[in-house]
Coordinates of C-alpha atoms and ligand atoms in Angstrom, one line a residue:
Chain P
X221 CA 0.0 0.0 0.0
X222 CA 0.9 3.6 -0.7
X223 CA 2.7 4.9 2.5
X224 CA 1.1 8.2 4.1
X225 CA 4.2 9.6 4.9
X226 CA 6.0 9.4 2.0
X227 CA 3.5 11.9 0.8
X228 CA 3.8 15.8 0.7
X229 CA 1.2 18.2 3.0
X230 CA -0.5 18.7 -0.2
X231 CA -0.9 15.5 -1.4
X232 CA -2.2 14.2 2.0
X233 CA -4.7 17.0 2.6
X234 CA -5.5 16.0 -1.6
X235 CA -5.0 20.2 -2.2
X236 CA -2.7 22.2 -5.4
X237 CA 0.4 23.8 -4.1
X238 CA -1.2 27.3 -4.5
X239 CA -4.3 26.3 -1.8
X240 CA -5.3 29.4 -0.1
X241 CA -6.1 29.0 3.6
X242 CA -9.3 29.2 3.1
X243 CA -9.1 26.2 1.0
X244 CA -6.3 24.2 3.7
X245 CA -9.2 24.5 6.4
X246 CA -11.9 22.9 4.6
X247 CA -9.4 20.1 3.2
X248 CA -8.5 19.7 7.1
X249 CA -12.3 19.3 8.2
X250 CA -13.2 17.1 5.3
X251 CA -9.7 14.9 5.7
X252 CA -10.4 15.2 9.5
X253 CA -14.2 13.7 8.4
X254 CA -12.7 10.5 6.3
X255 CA -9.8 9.6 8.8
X256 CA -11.4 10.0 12.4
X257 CA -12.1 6.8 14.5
X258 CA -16.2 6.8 14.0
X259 CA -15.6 6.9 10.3
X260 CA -17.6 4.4 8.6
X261 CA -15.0 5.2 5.6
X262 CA -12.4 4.0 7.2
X263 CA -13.7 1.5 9.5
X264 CA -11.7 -1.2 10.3
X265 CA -8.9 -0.1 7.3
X266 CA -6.4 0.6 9.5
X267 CA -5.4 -0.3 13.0
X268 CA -5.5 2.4 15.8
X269 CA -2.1 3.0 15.5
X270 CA -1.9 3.4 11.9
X271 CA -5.1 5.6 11.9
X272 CA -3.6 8.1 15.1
X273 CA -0.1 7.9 12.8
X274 CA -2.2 9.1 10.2
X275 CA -4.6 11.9 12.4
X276 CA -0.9 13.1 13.2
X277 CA 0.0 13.8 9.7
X278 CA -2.8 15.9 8.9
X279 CA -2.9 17.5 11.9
X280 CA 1.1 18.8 11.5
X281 CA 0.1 19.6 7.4
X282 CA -2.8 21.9 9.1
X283 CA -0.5 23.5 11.5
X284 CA 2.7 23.7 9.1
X285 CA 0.2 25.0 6.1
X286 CA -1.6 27.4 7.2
X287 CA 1.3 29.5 9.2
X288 CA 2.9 31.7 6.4
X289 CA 6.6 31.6 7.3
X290 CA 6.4 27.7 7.8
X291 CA 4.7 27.0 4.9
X292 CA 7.2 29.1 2.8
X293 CA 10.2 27.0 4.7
X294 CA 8.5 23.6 4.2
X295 CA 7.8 24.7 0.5
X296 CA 11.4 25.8 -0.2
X297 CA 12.0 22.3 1.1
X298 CA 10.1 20.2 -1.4
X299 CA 11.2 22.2 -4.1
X300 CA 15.1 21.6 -3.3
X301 CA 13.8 17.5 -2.9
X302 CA 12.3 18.2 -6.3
X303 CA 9.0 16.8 -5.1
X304 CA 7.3 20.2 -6.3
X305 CA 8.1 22.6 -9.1
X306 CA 9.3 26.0 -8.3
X307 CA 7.2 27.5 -10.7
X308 CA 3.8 26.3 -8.6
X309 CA 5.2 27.9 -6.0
X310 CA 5.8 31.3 -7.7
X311 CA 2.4 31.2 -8.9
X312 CA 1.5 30.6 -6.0
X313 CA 2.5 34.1 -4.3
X314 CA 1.1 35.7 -7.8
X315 CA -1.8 34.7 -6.9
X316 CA -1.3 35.8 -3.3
X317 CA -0.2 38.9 -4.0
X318 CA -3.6 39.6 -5.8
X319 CA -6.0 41.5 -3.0
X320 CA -9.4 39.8 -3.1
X321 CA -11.1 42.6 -4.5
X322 CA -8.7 43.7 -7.2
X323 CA -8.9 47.7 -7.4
X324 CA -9.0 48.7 -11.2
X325 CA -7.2 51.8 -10.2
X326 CA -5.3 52.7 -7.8
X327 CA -4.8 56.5 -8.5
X328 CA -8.4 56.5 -8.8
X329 CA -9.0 54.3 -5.5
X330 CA -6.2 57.3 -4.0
X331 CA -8.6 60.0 -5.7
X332 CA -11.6 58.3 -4.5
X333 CA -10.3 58.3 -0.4
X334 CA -9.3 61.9 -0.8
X335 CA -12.5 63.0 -2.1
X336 CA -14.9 61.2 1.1
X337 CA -12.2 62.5 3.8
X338 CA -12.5 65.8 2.6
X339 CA -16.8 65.4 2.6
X340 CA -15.7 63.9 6.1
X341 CA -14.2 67.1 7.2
X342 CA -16.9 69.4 5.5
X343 CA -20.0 67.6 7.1
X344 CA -20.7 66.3 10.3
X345 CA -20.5 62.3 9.8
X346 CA -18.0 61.8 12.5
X347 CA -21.3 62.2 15.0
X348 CA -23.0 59.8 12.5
X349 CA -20.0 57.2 12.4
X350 CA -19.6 57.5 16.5
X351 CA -23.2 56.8 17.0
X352 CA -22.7 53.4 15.1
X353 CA -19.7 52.2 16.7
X354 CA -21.2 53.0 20.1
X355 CA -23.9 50.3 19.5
X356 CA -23.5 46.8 19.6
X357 CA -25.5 45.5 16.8
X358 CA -24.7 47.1 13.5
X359 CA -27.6 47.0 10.6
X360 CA -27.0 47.0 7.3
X361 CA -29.7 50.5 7.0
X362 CA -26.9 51.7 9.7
X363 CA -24.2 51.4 7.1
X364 CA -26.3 52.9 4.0
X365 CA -27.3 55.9 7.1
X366 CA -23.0 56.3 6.9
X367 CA -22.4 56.2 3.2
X368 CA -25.2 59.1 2.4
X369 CA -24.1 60.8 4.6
X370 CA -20.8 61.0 3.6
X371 CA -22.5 60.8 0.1
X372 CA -21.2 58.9 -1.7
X373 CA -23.2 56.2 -4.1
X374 CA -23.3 52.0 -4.1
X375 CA -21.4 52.3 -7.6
X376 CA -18.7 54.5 -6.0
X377 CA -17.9 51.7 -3.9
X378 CA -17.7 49.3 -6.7
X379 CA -15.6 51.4 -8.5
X380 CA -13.1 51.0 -6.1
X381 CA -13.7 47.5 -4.3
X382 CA -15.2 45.1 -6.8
X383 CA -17.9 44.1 -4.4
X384 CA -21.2 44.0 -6.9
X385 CA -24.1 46.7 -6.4
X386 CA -26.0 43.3 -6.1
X387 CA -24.1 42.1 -2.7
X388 CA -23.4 45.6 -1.5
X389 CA -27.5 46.3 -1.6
X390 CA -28.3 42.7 -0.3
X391 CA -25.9 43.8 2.6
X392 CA -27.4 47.3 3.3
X393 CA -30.7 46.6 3.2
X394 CA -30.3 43.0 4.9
X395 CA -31.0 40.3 3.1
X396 CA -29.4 37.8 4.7
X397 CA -30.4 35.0 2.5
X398 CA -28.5 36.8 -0.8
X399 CA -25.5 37.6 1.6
X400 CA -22.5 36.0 0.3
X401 CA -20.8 33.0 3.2
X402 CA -19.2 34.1 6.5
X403 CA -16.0 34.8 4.9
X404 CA -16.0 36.7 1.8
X405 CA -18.9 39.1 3.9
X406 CA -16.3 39.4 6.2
X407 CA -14.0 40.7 3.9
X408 CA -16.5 42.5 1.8
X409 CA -17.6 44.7 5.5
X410 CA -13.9 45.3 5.9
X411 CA -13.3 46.9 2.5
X412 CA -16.7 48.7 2.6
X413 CA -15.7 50.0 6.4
X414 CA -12.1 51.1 5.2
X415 CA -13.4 53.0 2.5
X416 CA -15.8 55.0 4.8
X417 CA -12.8 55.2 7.3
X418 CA -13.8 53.8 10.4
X419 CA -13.1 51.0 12.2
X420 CA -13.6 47.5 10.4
X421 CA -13.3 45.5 13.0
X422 CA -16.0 47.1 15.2
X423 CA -18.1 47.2 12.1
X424 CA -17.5 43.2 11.2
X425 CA -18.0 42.5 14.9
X426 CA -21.1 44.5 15.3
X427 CA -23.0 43.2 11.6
X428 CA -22.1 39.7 12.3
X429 CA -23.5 40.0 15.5
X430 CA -26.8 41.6 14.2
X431 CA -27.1 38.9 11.2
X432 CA -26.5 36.1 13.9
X433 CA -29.7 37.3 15.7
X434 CA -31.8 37.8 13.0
X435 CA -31.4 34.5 11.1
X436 CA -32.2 30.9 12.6
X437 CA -28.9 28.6 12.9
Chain Q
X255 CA -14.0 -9.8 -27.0
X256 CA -16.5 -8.9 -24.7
X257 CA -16.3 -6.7 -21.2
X258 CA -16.3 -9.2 -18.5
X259 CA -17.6 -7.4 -15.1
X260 CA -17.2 -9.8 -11.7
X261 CA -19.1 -8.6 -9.0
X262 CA -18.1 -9.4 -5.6
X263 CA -17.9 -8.0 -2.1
X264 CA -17.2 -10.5 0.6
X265 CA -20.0 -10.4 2.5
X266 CA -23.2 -12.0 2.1
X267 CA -26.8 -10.9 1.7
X268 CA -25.2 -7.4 0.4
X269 CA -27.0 -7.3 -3.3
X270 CA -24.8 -8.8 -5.6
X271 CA -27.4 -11.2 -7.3
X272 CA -29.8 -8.5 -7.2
X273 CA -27.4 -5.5 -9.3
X274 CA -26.0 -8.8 -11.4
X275 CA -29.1 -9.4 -12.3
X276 CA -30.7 -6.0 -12.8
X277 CA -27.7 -4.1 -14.5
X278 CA -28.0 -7.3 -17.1
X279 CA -31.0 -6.4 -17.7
X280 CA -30.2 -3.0 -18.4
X281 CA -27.5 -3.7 -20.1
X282 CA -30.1 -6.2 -22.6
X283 CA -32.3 -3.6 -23.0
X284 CA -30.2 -1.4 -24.7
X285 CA -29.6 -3.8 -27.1
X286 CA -25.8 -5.4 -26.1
X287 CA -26.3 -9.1 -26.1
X288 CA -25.5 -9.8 -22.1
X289 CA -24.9 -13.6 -20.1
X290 CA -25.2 -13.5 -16.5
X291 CA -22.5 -16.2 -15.2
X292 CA -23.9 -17.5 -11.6
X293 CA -20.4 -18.3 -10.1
X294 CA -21.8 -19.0 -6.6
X295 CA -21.4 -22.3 -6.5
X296 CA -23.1 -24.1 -3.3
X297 CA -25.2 -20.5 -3.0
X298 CA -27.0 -20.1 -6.4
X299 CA -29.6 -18.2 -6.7
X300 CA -29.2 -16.0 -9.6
X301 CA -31.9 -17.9 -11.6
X302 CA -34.8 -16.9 -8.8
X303 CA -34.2 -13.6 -10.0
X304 CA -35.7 -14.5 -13.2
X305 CA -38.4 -16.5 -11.7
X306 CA -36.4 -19.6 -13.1
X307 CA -36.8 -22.6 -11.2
X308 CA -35.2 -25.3 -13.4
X309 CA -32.9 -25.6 -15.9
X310 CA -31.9 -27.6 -18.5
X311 CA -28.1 -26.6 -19.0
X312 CA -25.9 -24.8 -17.1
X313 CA -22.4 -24.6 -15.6
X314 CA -22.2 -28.7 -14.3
X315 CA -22.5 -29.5 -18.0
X316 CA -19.3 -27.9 -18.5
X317 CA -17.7 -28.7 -15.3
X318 CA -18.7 -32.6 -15.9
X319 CA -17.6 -32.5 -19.4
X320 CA -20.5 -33.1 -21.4
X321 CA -20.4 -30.1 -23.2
X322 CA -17.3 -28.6 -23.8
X323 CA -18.3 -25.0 -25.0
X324 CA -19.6 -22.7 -22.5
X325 CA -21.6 -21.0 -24.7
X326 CA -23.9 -23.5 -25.1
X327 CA -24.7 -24.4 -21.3
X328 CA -26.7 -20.6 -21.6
X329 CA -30.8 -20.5 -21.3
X330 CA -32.8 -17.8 -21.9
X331 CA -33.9 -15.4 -18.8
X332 CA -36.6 -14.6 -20.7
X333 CA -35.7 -10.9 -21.5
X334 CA -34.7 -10.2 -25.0
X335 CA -30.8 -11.0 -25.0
X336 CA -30.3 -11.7 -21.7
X337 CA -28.8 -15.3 -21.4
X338 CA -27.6 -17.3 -18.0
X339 CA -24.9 -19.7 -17.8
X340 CA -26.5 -21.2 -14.0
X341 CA -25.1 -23.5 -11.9
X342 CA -27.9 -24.2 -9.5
X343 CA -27.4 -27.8 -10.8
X344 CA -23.6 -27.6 -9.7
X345 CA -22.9 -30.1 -6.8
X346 CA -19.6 -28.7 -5.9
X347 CA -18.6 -25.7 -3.5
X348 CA -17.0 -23.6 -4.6
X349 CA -13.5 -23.7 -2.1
X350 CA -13.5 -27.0 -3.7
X351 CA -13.0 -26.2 -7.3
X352 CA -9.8 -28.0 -8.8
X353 CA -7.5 -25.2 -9.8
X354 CA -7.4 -26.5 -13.4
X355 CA -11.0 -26.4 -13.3
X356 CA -11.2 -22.4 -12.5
X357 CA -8.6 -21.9 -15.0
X358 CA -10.8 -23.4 -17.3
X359 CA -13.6 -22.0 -16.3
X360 CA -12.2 -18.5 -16.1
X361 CA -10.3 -18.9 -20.3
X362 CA -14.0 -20.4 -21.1
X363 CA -15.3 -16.9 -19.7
X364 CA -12.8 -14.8 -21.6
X365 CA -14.0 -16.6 -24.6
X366 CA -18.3 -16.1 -24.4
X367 CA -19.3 -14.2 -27.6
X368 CA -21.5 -11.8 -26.2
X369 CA -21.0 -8.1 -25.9
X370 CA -21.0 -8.2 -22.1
X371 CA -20.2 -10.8 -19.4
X372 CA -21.2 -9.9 -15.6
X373 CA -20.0 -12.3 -13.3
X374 CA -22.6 -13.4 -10.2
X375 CA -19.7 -14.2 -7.2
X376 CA -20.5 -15.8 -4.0
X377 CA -19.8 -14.2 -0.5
X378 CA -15.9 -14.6 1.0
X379 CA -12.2 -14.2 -0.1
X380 CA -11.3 -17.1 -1.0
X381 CA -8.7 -17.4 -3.4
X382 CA -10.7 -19.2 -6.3
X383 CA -13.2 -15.8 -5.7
X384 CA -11.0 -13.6 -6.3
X385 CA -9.4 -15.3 -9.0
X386 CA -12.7 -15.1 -10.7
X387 CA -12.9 -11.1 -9.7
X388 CA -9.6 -10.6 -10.9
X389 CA -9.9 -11.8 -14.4
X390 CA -10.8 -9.1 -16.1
X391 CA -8.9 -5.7 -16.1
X392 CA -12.2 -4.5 -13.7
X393 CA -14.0 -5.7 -10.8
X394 CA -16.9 -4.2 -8.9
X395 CA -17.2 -4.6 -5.8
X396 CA -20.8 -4.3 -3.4
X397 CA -21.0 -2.5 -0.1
X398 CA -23.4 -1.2 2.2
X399 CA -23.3 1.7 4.1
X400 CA -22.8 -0.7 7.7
X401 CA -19.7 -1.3 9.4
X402 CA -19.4 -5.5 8.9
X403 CA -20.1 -4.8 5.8
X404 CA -17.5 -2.0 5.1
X405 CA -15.0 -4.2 6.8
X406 CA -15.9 -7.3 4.5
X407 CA -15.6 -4.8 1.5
X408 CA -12.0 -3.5 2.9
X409 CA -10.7 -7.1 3.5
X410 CA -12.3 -8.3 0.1
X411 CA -10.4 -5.5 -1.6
X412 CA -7.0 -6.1 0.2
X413 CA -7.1 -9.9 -1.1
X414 CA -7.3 -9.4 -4.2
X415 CA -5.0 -6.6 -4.6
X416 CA -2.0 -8.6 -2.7
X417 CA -3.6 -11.6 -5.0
X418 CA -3.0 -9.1 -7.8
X419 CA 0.2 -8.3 -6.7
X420 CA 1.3 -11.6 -6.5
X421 CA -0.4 -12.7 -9.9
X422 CA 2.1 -9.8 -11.2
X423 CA 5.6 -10.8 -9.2
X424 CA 5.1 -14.1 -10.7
X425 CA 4.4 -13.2 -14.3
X426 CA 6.7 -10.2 -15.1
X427 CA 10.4 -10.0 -14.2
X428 CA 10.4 -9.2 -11.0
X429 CA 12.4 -12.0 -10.2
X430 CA 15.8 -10.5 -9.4
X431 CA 14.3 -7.5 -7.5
X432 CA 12.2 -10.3 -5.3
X433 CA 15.3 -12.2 -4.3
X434 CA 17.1 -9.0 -3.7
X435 CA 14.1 -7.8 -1.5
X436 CA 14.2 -11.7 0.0
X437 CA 17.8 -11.5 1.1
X438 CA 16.7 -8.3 3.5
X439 CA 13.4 -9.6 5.0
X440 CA 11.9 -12.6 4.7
X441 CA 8.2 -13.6 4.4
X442 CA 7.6 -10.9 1.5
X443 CA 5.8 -13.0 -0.9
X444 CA 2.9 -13.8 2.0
X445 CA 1.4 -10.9 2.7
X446 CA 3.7 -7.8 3.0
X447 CA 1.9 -4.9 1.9
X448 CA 5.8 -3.4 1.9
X449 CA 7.0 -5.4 -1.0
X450 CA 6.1 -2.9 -3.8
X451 CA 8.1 0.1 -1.3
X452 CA 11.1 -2.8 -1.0
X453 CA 11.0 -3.3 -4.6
X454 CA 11.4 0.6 -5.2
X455 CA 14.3 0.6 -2.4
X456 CA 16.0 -1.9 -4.3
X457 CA 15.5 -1.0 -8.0
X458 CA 12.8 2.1 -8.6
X459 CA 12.7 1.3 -12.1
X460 CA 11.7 -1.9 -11.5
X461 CA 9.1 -0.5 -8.6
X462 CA 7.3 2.1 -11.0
X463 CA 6.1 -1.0 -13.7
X464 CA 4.9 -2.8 -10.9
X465 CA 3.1 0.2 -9.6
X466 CA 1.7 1.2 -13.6
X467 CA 0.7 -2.9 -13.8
X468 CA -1.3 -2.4 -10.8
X469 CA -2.8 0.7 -11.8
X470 CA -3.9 -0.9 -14.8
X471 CA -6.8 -3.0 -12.4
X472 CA -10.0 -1.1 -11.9
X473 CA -11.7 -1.4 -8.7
X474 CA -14.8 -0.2 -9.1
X475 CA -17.9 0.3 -6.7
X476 CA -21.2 0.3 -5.6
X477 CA -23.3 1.3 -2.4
X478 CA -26.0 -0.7 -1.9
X479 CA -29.2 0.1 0.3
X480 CA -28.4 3.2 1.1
X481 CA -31.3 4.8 3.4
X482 CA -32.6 8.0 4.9
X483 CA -30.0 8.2 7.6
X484 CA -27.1 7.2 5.3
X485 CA -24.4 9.4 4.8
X486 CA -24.8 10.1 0.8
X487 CA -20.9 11.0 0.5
X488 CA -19.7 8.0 2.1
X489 CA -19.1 6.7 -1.5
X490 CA -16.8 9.2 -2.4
X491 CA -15.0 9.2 1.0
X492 CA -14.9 5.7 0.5
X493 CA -13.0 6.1 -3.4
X494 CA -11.0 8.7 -1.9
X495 CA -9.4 6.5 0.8
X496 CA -9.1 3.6 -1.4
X497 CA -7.2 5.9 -4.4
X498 CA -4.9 7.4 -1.8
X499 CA -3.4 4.1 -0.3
X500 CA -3.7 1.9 -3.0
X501 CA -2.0 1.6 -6.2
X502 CA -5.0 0.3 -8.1
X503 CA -8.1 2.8 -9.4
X504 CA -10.6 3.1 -7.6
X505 CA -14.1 4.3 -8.6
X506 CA -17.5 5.2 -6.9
X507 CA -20.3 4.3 -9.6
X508 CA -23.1 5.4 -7.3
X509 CA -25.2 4.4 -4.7
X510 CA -28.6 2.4 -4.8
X511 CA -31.7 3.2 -2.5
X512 CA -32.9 0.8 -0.1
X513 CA -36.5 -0.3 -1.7
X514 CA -39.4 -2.8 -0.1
X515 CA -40.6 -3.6 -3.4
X516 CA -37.2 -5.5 -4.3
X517 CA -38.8 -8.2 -2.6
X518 CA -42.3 -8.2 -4.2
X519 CA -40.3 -8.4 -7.5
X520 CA -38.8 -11.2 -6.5
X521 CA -41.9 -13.3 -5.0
X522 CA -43.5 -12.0 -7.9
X523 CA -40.9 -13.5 -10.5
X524 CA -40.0 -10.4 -12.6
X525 CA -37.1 -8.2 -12.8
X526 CA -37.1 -5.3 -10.1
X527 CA -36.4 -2.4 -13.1
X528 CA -39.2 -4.0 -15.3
X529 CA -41.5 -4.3 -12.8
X530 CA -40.8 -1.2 -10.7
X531 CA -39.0 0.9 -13.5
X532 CA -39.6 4.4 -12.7
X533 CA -38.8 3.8 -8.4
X534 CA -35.8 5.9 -7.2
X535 CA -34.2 2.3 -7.0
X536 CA -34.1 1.9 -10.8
X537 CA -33.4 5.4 -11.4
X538 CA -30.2 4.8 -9.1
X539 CA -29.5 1.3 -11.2
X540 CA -29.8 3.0 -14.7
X541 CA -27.6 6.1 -13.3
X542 CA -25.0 3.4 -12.5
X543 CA -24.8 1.8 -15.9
X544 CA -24.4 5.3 -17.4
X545 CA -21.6 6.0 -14.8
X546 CA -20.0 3.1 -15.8
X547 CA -20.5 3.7 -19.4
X548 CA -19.1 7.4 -18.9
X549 CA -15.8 6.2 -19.0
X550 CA -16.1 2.9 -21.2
X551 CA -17.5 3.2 -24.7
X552 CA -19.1 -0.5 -25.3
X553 CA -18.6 -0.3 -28.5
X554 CA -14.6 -0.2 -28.4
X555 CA -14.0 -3.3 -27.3
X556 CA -10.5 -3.2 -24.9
X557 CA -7.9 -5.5 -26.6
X558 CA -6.8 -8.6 -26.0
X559 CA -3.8 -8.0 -24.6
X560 CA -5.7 -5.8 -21.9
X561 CA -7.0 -8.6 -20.2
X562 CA -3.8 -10.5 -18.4
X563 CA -3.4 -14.2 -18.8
X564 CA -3.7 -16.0 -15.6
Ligands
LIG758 N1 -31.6 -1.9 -2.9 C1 -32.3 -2.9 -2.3 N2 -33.5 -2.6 -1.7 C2 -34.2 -3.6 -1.0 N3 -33.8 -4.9 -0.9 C3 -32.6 -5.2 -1.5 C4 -31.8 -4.3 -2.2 N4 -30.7 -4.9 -2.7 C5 -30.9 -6.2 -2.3 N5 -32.0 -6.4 -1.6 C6 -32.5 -7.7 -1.0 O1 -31.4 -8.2 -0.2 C7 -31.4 -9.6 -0.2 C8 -30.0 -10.1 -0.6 O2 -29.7 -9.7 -1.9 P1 -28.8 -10.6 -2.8 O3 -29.3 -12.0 -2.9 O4 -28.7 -9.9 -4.1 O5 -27.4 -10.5 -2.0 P2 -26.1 -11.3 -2.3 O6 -25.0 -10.3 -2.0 O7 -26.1 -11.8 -3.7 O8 -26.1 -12.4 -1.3 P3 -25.2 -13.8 -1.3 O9 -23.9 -13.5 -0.9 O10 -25.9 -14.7 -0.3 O11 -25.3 -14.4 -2.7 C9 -32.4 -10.0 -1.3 O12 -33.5 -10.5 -0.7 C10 -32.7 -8.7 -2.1 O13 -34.0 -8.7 -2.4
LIG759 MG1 -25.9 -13.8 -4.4

């Protein structure tokens, strides 16, 4: 039989060389599903020490995968053994170094920031914006309160972070069931909060929080 | 040439006779001329299927010499070209079977002029079993989502790999790197699922054909009354595991619906997906056959040379 630990992190969590984290943790959950010891998959194909040898493999490709510096030392490593090609790897931190919301324009994105921190400074949204923060559950109707107030419009916000009118509207006004997953809102709330200049992680923290208590689990 | 499918599993009771005899049927009714071989000797029961309950021909004929063409011990199941080679006239058990007997038996199968072959097996491992699950270049295997039955499934699949594995140490020239391996460790040939990892120690070039020969079997799968409860991905987990830690292929065809009304069709003496042909059960059987056909054209028949001499 083919021996687990001959094989690379990749190979055992069955994941390309250019995974993104997001991608390492659901490989780890659904590996973690096959391999644990009230798997009917893998019931009776491996004795209990094989199987915790095995748990123990995944477990150090989780850790060793999804920490940046490690993973770039372990990755050096396979490519000097030659089990991987270099040029995965560079694509790799291409693809990395690609925000998740690609700005078209960065002048503009600059030209954009300028222009809503100086309607900042001429009108009073900092009363506004400190109102929001103060509370604990952020709505989406709070967010859409901010942005016309600063005035500026959905497609503004497009223009600069990707995020479709479509999503943006379905997170203003709510709609939890056209809300993207957990994770891209998460980053989508970040960008929108950053471009309206205050505090993302209040903001994330308080919508989550909101969405949680409006929507059955 | 035709496309031989065995159909094993190990355990017993699982629905072996039941997707034999239904996938034939489907197989029939798209027109490719299809026997049914009822290889459980001592445990027949492929005929009952059929609402046969006697026959006129059938596997003893051969075995006892009076015919000597296999093709001609075949009766009619009663669907349009659908035969049945049966051996519910067979006194012998199967663990019993002379070895020259299941290698004629198994050349005589090679040899059946019709477009497909599927292969009825009896529960177990024994080594004329898997013999007869190993003759082809593919083998499907039966499971059903409970533990003994997985376990029978994983211990079915490991016996005939090694058997496989052994088939292929004897045949090619593997001879040198064996008794290089020998000197080392001893006991190799049994049951060491190490020897292909020796071998590559030893001589890698020698390792990577035996890995490519193995590769070259296709174990492939089915999941058998699958119900409410049943974890619908266990298939694919299932594939996964098997791919990752064996050299062989592995693949999930699908899984079939637990159904009541398998039963009536029996007592009632006609084929579950004629009888009951738009059920979630058939739909599952005629998704199968497509699977299966997804990735072999019947109409390119493999080569010769693709099915290895035992
Ligand atoms: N999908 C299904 N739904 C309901 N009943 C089924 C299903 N598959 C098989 N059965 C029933 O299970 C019983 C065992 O099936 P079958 O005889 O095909 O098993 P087997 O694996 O060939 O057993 P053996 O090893 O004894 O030959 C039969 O009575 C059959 O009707
Ligand atoms: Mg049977």
């Amino acid at each position: 039989m083919k021996k687990f630990e001959s094989q690379t992190y990749y190979e055992i969590l069955d994941i390309p060389v250019q995974a993104t984290p997001f991608e390492i943790r659901q490989a780890y959950k659904s590996a973690l599903a096959i391999y644990n010891e009230d798997s009917l998959a893998t019931y009776s194909f491996f004795s209990e020490l094989e199987r915790q040898e095995v748990l123990k493999r995944i477990e150090e490709a989780f850790l060793i995968l999804t920490d940046q510096d490690k993973r770039a030392d372990y990755d050096r490593q396979l490519i000097h053994d030659g089990k991987i090609a270099a040029a995965a790897v560079e694509k790799k931190e291409k693809k990395k170094a690609v925000p998740l919301f690609q700005t078209k324009n960065v002048v503009e994105k600059n030209a954009l920031f300028k222009r809503i921190q100086d309607r900042i400074r001429e009108t009073d949204v900092k009363g506004i914006a400190e109102g929001m923060l103060s509370k604990d559950l952020i709505s989406g109707s709070d967010l859409r309160n901010l942005r016309e107030s600063v005035g500026i419009g959905i497609e503004e916000i497009y223009e600069v972070t990707r995020i479709t009118a479509s999503t943006l509207k379905a997170i203003e006004q709510d709609e939890y069931d056209k809300l993207p997953t957990a994770i891209y809102l998460k980053n989508f709330l970040k960008s929108y909060a950053e471009i309206l200049q205050v505090d993302s992680e209040k903001i994330i923290a308080g919508y989550m929080k909101n969405l949680s208590q409006n929507t059955p689990s | 040439m035709s496309y031989i499918f065995p159909i094993g599993g190990g355990k017993g009771g699982i629905g072996k006779t039941f997707i034999a005899s239904n996938i034939g049927a489907i197989f029939a009714k798209q027109g490719k001329t299809v026997v049914l071989v009822d290889l459980d000797l001592g445990g027949s029961n492929l005929h009952t299927f059929f609402g046969i309950n006697g026959v006129n021909t059938g596997l003893h004929n051969f075995l006892n010499k009076s015919q000597t063409n296999l093709s001609r011990v075949v009766e009619s199941t009663g669907i349009p070209n659908l035969s049945i080679i049966s051996s519910m006239n067979c006194s012998i058990e199967i663990p019993n079977l002379f070895h020259a007997q299941k290698l004629k038996i198994i050349k005589a199968i090679q040899n059946l002029p019709f477009d497909i072959v599927i292969l009825d097996l009896g529960a177990g491992t024994n080594s004329n079993i898997l013999d007869f699950f190993l003759c082809s270049d593919e083998g499907i295997f039966v499971v059903t989502p409970e533990p003994t039955s997985i376990e029978n499934a994983f211990r079915f699949v490991q016996g005939a790999y090694f058997r496989r594995l052994k088939q292929l140490l004897k045949q090619h020239d593997f001879n040198a790197a064996i008794k290089e391996v020998n000197r080392t460790s001893d006991d190799i040939m049994v049951k060491s699922p190490d020897v292909i990892e020796k071998i590559s120690e030893h001589d890698p070039e020698q390792g990577k054909k035996l890995q490519e020969k193995l590769a070259e079997f296709n174990f492939k799968f089915i999941l058998n009354l699958l119900q409410k409860q049943n974890d619908e991905k266990l298939g694919e987990k299932i594939e996964k595991v098997c791919n990752r830690h064996f050299y062989s292929n592995f693949q999930f065809l699908g899984n079939i619906r637990y159904d009541p009304r398998v039963y009536d069709s029996i007592l009632s003496k006609q084929i579950y997906v004629d009888k009951y042909a738009y059920t979630p059960t058939s739909t599952d059987l005629q998704n199968i056959v497509k699977t299966w056909q997804g990735v072999n054209t019947i109409e390119s028949y493999p080569d010769q040379k693709a099915y290895e001499k035992i």
